[in-house]
PDB file of C-alpha atoms in Angstrom:
ATOM      1  CA  MET A   1       0.000   0.000   0.000  1.00 91.00           C
ATOM      2  CA  ALA A   2       1.319   3.441  -0.925  1.00 96.00           C
ATOM      3  CA  ILE A   3      -0.202   6.864  -0.356  1.00 98.00           C
ATOM      4  CA  ARG A   4       0.701   9.814  -2.550  1.00 98.00           C
ATOM      5  CA  SER A   5      -0.629  13.164  -3.661  1.00 98.00           C
ATOM      6  CA  ALA A   6      -3.199  12.937  -6.398  1.00 98.00           C
ATOM      7  CA  SER A   7      -2.862  14.752  -9.701  1.00 97.00           C
ATOM      8  CA  THR A   8      -5.309  15.592 -12.445  1.00 97.00           C
ATOM      9  CA  THR A   9      -3.971  12.582 -14.373  1.00 97.00           C
ATOM     10  CA  ASP A  10      -5.606  10.414 -11.679  1.00 98.00           C
ATOM     11  CA  ALA A  11      -9.019  11.973 -12.270  1.00 98.00           C
ATOM     12  CA  ALA A  12     -10.463   9.187 -14.436  1.00 98.00           C
ATOM     13  CA  ARG A  13      -9.764   6.462 -11.855  1.00 98.00           C
ATOM     14  CA  ILE A  14     -10.844   8.651  -8.925  1.00 98.00           C
ATOM     15  CA  LEU A  15     -14.035   9.552 -10.771  1.00 98.00           C
ATOM     16  CA  ASN A  16     -14.659   5.871 -11.475  1.00 97.00           C
ATOM     17  CA  ILE A  17     -14.574   5.176  -7.717  1.00 97.00           C
ATOM     18  CA  TYR A  18     -16.763   8.185  -6.930  1.00 98.00           C
ATOM     19  CA  ALA A  19     -19.280   7.602  -9.731  1.00 98.00           C
ATOM     20  CA  TYR A  20     -20.493   4.405  -8.109  1.00 97.00           C
ATOM     21  CA  TYR A  21     -21.403   6.300  -4.930  1.00 97.00           C
ATOM     22  CA  VAL A  22     -23.198   9.046  -6.861  1.00 98.00           C
ATOM     23  CA  ALA A  23     -25.196   6.691  -9.067  1.00 97.00           C
ATOM     24  CA  ASN A  24     -25.987   3.907  -6.589  1.00 97.00           C
ATOM     25  CA  THR A  25     -25.952   5.305  -3.057  1.00 97.00           C
ATOM     26  CA  ALA A  26     -27.013   8.237  -0.942  1.00 97.00           C
ATOM     27  CA  ILE A  27     -23.495   8.482   0.494  1.00 96.00           C
ATOM     28  CA  SER A  28     -22.926  11.352  -1.913  1.00 95.00           C
ATOM     29  CA  PHE A  29     -25.756  13.825  -2.235  1.00 95.00           C
ATOM     30  CA  GLU A  30     -24.741  14.594  -5.807  1.00 96.00           C
ATOM     31  CA  ILE A  31     -27.429  13.430  -8.209  1.00 96.00           C
ATOM     32  CA  ASP A  32     -25.469  13.430 -11.468  1.00 96.00           C
ATOM     33  CA  VAL A  33     -21.991  11.994 -11.927  1.00 97.00           C
ATOM     34  CA  PRO A  34     -19.587  14.854 -12.654  1.00 97.00           C
ATOM     35  CA  THR A  35     -17.800  14.974 -15.989  1.00 97.00           C
ATOM     36  CA  LEU A  36     -14.130  14.099 -16.202  1.00 98.00           C
ATOM     37  CA  SER A  37     -13.211  17.735 -16.879  1.00 98.00           C
ATOM     38  CA  GLU A  38     -15.228  18.860 -13.829  1.00 97.00           C
ATOM     39  CA  PHE A  39     -13.434  16.283 -11.693  1.00 95.00           C
ATOM     40  CA  GLU A  40     -10.025  17.344 -13.017  1.00 98.00           C
ATOM     41  CA  HIS A  41     -10.939  20.918 -12.074  1.00 98.00           C
ATOM     42  CA  ARG A  42     -11.996  19.844  -8.566  1.00 97.00           C
ATOM     43  CA  ILE A  43      -8.691  18.071  -7.987  1.00 98.00           C
ATOM     44  CA  ALA A  44      -6.629  20.966  -9.345  1.00 98.00           C
ATOM     45  CA  THR A  45      -8.538  23.526  -7.265  1.00 97.00           C
ATOM     46  CA  THR A  46      -8.179  21.480  -4.080  1.00 98.00           C
ATOM     47  CA  LEU A  47      -4.436  21.026  -4.615  1.00 98.00           C
ATOM     48  CA  GLU A  48      -3.940  24.806  -4.722  1.00 97.00           C
ATOM     49  CA  LYS A  49      -4.242  24.874  -0.924  1.00 97.00           C
ATOM     50  CA  TYR A  50      -5.067  21.452   0.516  1.00 98.00           C
ATOM     51  CA  PRO A  51      -3.945  17.829   0.290  1.00 98.00           C
ATOM     52  CA  TYR A  52      -5.680  15.470  -2.127  1.00 98.00           C
ATOM     53  CA  LEU A  53      -4.409  11.934  -1.594  1.00 98.00           C
ATOM     54  CA  VAL A  54      -4.774   8.551  -3.249  1.00 98.00           C
ATOM     55  CA  VAL A  55      -3.950   5.130  -1.875  1.00 98.00           C
ATOM     56  CA  GLU A  56      -2.554   2.598  -4.322  1.00 97.00           C
ATOM     57  CA  GLU A  57      -1.911  -1.086  -4.181  1.00 94.00           C
ATOM     58  CA  ASP A  58      -0.471  -3.131  -7.028  1.00 92.00           C
ATOM     59  CA  GLY A  59      -0.360   0.062  -9.101  1.00 92.00           C
ATOM     60  CA  GLU A  60      -4.115   0.699  -8.844  1.00 95.00           C
ATOM     61  CA  ILE A  61      -5.813   3.525  -6.975  1.00 97.00           C
ATOM     62  CA  ARG A  62      -8.065   1.986  -4.311  1.00 97.00           C
ATOM     63  CA  GLY A  63      -9.342   5.155  -2.666  1.00 97.00           C
ATOM     64  CA  PHE A  64      -8.916   8.875  -2.190  1.00 98.00           C
ATOM     65  CA  ALA A  65      -9.255  11.516   0.490  1.00 98.00           C
ATOM     66  CA  TYR A  66      -8.990  15.273   0.431  1.00 98.00           C
ATOM     67  CA  ALA A  67      -9.453  18.388   2.490  1.00 98.00           C
ATOM     68  CA  GLY A  68     -11.072  21.685   1.681  1.00 97.00           C
ATOM     69  CA  PRO A  69     -12.195  24.840   3.407  1.00 96.00           C
ATOM     70  CA  PHE A  70     -14.695  24.445   6.222  1.00 96.00           C
ATOM     71  CA  LYS A  71     -15.802  28.032   5.593  1.00 94.00           C
ATOM     72  CA  THR A  72     -14.124  30.616   3.394  1.00 92.00           C
ATOM     73  CA  ARG A  73     -13.723  33.392   5.957  1.00 96.00           C
ATOM     74  CA  ALA A  74     -10.189  33.832   7.312  1.00 95.00           C
ATOM     75  CA  ALA A  75     -11.213  33.140  10.910  1.00 96.00           C
ATOM     76  CA  TYR A  76     -11.853  29.509   9.895  1.00 96.00           C
ATOM     77  CA  ASP A  77      -8.386  28.973   8.372  1.00 95.00           C
ATOM     78  CA  ARG A  78      -7.373  26.501  11.121  1.00 97.00           C
ATOM     79  CA  SER A  79     -10.355  24.259  10.335  1.00 98.00           C
ATOM     80  CA  CYS A  80     -11.146  22.245   7.247  1.00 97.00           C
ATOM     81  CA  GLU A  81     -13.624  19.768   5.833  1.00 98.00           C
ATOM     82  CA  VAL A  82     -12.427  16.290   4.912  1.00 98.00           C
ATOM     83  CA  SER A  83     -13.869  13.669   2.614  1.00 97.00           C
ATOM     84  CA  ILE A  84     -12.950  10.093   1.740  1.00 97.00           C
ATOM     85  CA  TYR A  85     -14.049   7.402  -0.703  1.00 97.00           C
ATOM     86  CA  VAL A  86     -12.720   3.870  -1.020  1.00 97.00           C
ATOM     87  CA  ASP A  87     -13.439   1.632  -4.007  1.00 96.00           C
ATOM     88  CA  ARG A  88     -16.522  -0.375  -3.119  1.00 92.00           C
ATOM     89  CA  ASN A  89     -14.623  -3.613  -3.884  1.00 89.00           C
ATOM     90  CA  ALA A  90     -11.674  -2.672  -1.660  1.00 83.00           C
ATOM     91  CA  GLN A  91     -13.344  -1.817   1.629  1.00 80.00           C
ATOM     92  CA  GLY A  92     -12.247  -3.358   4.910  1.00 80.00           C
ATOM     93  CA  ARG A  93      -8.557  -3.528   3.970  1.00 84.00           C
ATOM     94  CA  GLY A  94      -7.333  -0.512   5.948  1.00 91.00           C
ATOM     95  CA  TYR A  95      -7.200   1.928   3.037  1.00 96.00           C
ATOM     96  CA  GLY A  96      -9.575   4.393   4.671  1.00 94.00           C
ATOM     97  CA  ARG A  97      -7.679   4.564   7.949  1.00 95.00           C
ATOM     98  CA  ALA A  98      -4.340   4.870   6.143  1.00 97.00           C
ATOM     99  CA  LEU A  99      -5.673   7.703   3.974  1.00 97.00           C
ATOM    100  CA  TYR A 100      -7.122   9.625   6.909  1.00 96.00           C
ATOM    101  CA  ASP A 101      -3.972   9.116   9.011  1.00 97.00           C
ATOM    102  CA  GLU A 102      -1.822  10.594   6.244  1.00 98.00           C
ATOM    103  CA  LEU A 103      -4.331  13.374   5.567  1.00 98.00           C
ATOM    104  CA  GLU A 104      -4.317  14.305   9.269  1.00 97.00           C
ATOM    105  CA  ASN A 105      -0.509  14.355   9.343  1.00 97.00           C
ATOM    106  CA  ARG A 106      -0.386  16.713   6.369  1.00 98.00           C
ATOM    107  CA  LEU A 107      -3.098  18.947   7.803  1.00 98.00           C
ATOM    108  CA  ARG A 108      -1.337  19.144  11.182  1.00 97.00           C
ATOM    109  CA  ALA A 109       1.768  20.302   9.322  1.00 97.00           C
ATOM    110  CA  MET A 110      -0.396  23.104   7.884  1.00 97.00           C
ATOM    111  CA  ASP A 111      -1.480  24.094  11.430  1.00 97.00           C
ATOM    112  CA  ILE A 112      -5.011  22.823  10.882  1.00 98.00           C
ATOM    113  CA  LEU A 113      -6.597  22.044  14.268  1.00 98.00           C
ATOM    114  CA  ASN A 114     -10.203  21.043  13.574  1.00 98.00           C
ATOM    115  CA  LEU A 115     -11.470  18.530  11.014  1.00 98.00           C
ATOM    116  CA  TYR A 116     -15.100  18.388   9.939  1.00 98.00           C
ATOM    117  CA  ALA A 117     -16.837  15.674   7.961  1.00 98.00           C
ATOM    118  CA  CYS A 118     -20.276  16.119   6.433  1.00 96.00           C
ATOM    119  CA  VAL A 119     -21.782  12.626   6.482  1.00 97.00           C
ATOM    120  CA  ALA A 120     -25.031  11.393   4.956  1.00 97.00           C
ATOM    121  CA  SER A 121     -27.192   9.752   7.604  1.00 97.00           C
ATOM    122  CA  PRO A 122     -30.252   7.585   7.024  1.00 97.00           C
ATOM    123  CA  ILE A 123     -33.453   8.088   8.947  1.00 96.00           C
ATOM    124  CA  GLU A 124     -33.638   4.302   8.672  1.00 95.00           C
ATOM    125  CA  GLU A 125     -30.911   2.281   6.980  1.00 96.00           C
ATOM    126  CA  ASP A 126     -31.880   1.175   3.477  1.00 97.00           C
ATOM    127  CA  GLU A 127     -30.303  -0.205   0.311  1.00 97.00           C
ATOM    128  CA  TYR A 128     -28.861   3.232  -0.539  1.00 97.00           C
ATOM    129  CA  LEU A 129     -27.458   4.314   2.808  1.00 97.00           C
ATOM    130  CA  THR A 130     -26.332   2.703   6.056  1.00 96.00           C
ATOM    131  CA  ARG A 131     -24.592   4.228   9.043  1.00 97.00           C
ATOM    132  CA  ASN A 132     -21.237   2.724   8.008  1.00 95.00           C
ATOM    133  CA  SER A 133     -19.705   6.114   7.256  1.00 95.00           C
ATOM    134  CA  GLU A 134     -20.756   7.457  10.653  1.00 96.00           C
ATOM    135  CA  ARG A 135     -19.345   4.354  12.364  1.00 96.00           C
ATOM    136  CA  PHE A 136     -16.099   4.664  10.376  1.00 96.00           C
ATOM    137  CA  HIS A 137     -15.649   8.299  11.382  1.00 97.00           C
ATOM    138  CA  ASN A 138     -16.501   7.503  15.036  1.00 97.00           C
ATOM    139  CA  HIS A 139     -13.892   4.732  14.971  1.00 96.00           C
ATOM    140  CA  LEU A 140     -11.299   7.277  13.830  1.00 96.00           C
ATOM    141  CA  GLY A 141     -12.112   9.689  16.655  1.00 97.00           C
ATOM    142  CA  PHE A 142     -14.756  11.937  15.092  1.00 98.00           C
ATOM    143  CA  THR A 143     -17.788  12.888  17.174  1.00 98.00           C
ATOM    144  CA  THR A 144     -21.166  14.032  15.942  1.00 98.00           C
ATOM    145  CA  VAL A 145     -21.688  17.727  16.638  1.00 98.00           C
ATOM    146  CA  GLY A 146     -24.839  18.437  14.669  1.00 97.00           C
ATOM    147  CA  GLU A 147     -27.608  16.874  12.620  1.00 97.00           C
ATOM    148  CA  PHE A 148     -29.785  18.286   9.871  1.00 97.00           C
ATOM    149  CA  HIS A 149     -33.064  16.467   9.384  1.00 98.00           C
ATOM    150  CA  LYS A 150     -34.535  15.496   6.017  1.00 98.00           C
ATOM    151  CA  CYS A 151     -32.268  17.978   4.249  1.00 96.00           C
ATOM    152  CA  SER A 152     -31.534  15.789   1.227  1.00 96.00           C
ATOM    153  CA  ASN A 153     -33.785  13.947  -1.170  1.00 97.00           C
ATOM    154  CA  LYS A 154     -32.268  11.256  -3.345  1.00 97.00           C
ATOM    155  CA  PHE A 155     -33.905   8.184  -4.865  1.00 97.00           C
ATOM    156  CA  SER A 156     -37.244   9.729  -3.793  1.00 97.00           C
ATOM    157  CA  ARG A 157     -36.281   9.340  -0.133  1.00 97.00           C
ATOM    158  CA  TRP A 158     -35.347  11.821   2.561  1.00 98.00           C
ATOM    159  CA  TYR A 159     -32.003  11.613   4.311  1.00 98.00           C
ATOM    160  CA  ASN A 160     -30.376  13.441   7.192  1.00 98.00           C
ATOM    161  CA  MET A 161     -26.870  14.849   7.281  1.00 97.00           C
ATOM    162  CA  VAL A 162     -24.577  14.942  10.290  1.00 98.00           C
ATOM    163  CA  TRP A 163     -21.545  17.099  10.947  1.00 98.00           C
ATOM    164  CA  MET A 164     -18.733  15.239  12.635  1.00 98.00           C
ATOM    165  CA  GLU A 165     -15.677  16.851  14.226  1.00 98.00           C
ATOM    166  CA  LYS A 166     -12.189  15.752  15.210  1.00 98.00           C
ATOM    167  CA  ILE A 167      -9.723  17.986  17.009  1.00 98.00           C
ATOM    168  CA  ILE A 168      -6.163  17.196  15.861  1.00 97.00           C
ATOM    169  CA  GLY A 169      -4.171  19.974  17.495  1.00 95.00           C
ATOM    170  CA  GLU A 170      -3.816  22.193  20.535  1.00 95.00           C
ATOM    171  CA  HIS A 171      -5.725  25.470  20.588  1.00 95.00           C
ATOM    172  CA  ALA A 172      -3.113  27.767  22.116  1.00 89.00           C
TER     173      ALA A 172
END
């Protein structure tokens, strides 16, 4: 397993991983799969300020994680939002933890103190959404700090969204 910075040349494989979640789950609240050029732009824009990482094994990207602004005002510069996706056929192999560990290390080096994850949450688990993402984030030390009720409609069903937080540095 190797973790490295992503580049726009990785966009097709990263999009392939992400497209499954857009088209078949409520994990992502996007309705339409982004185009390759849109995804290349997203990666390039993120890399201007934040880490965008991929995990590879046997030369194939198995997952990705990235950070972005929590809010755009300068007072929030020590906080960021994080996101992660692992290939649906490669889950349970430690890729997610390895990605988040490396992402946290890089963010600490940038003096980021607070991490926030916006996580889709089912009212009741169904074929499109379970609480696995919430459990994963809890396992990595995130705590739920807020919940929005029935704020997303996908597959003609309502879903909640929770904000999860992890403090990774000292607030001097």
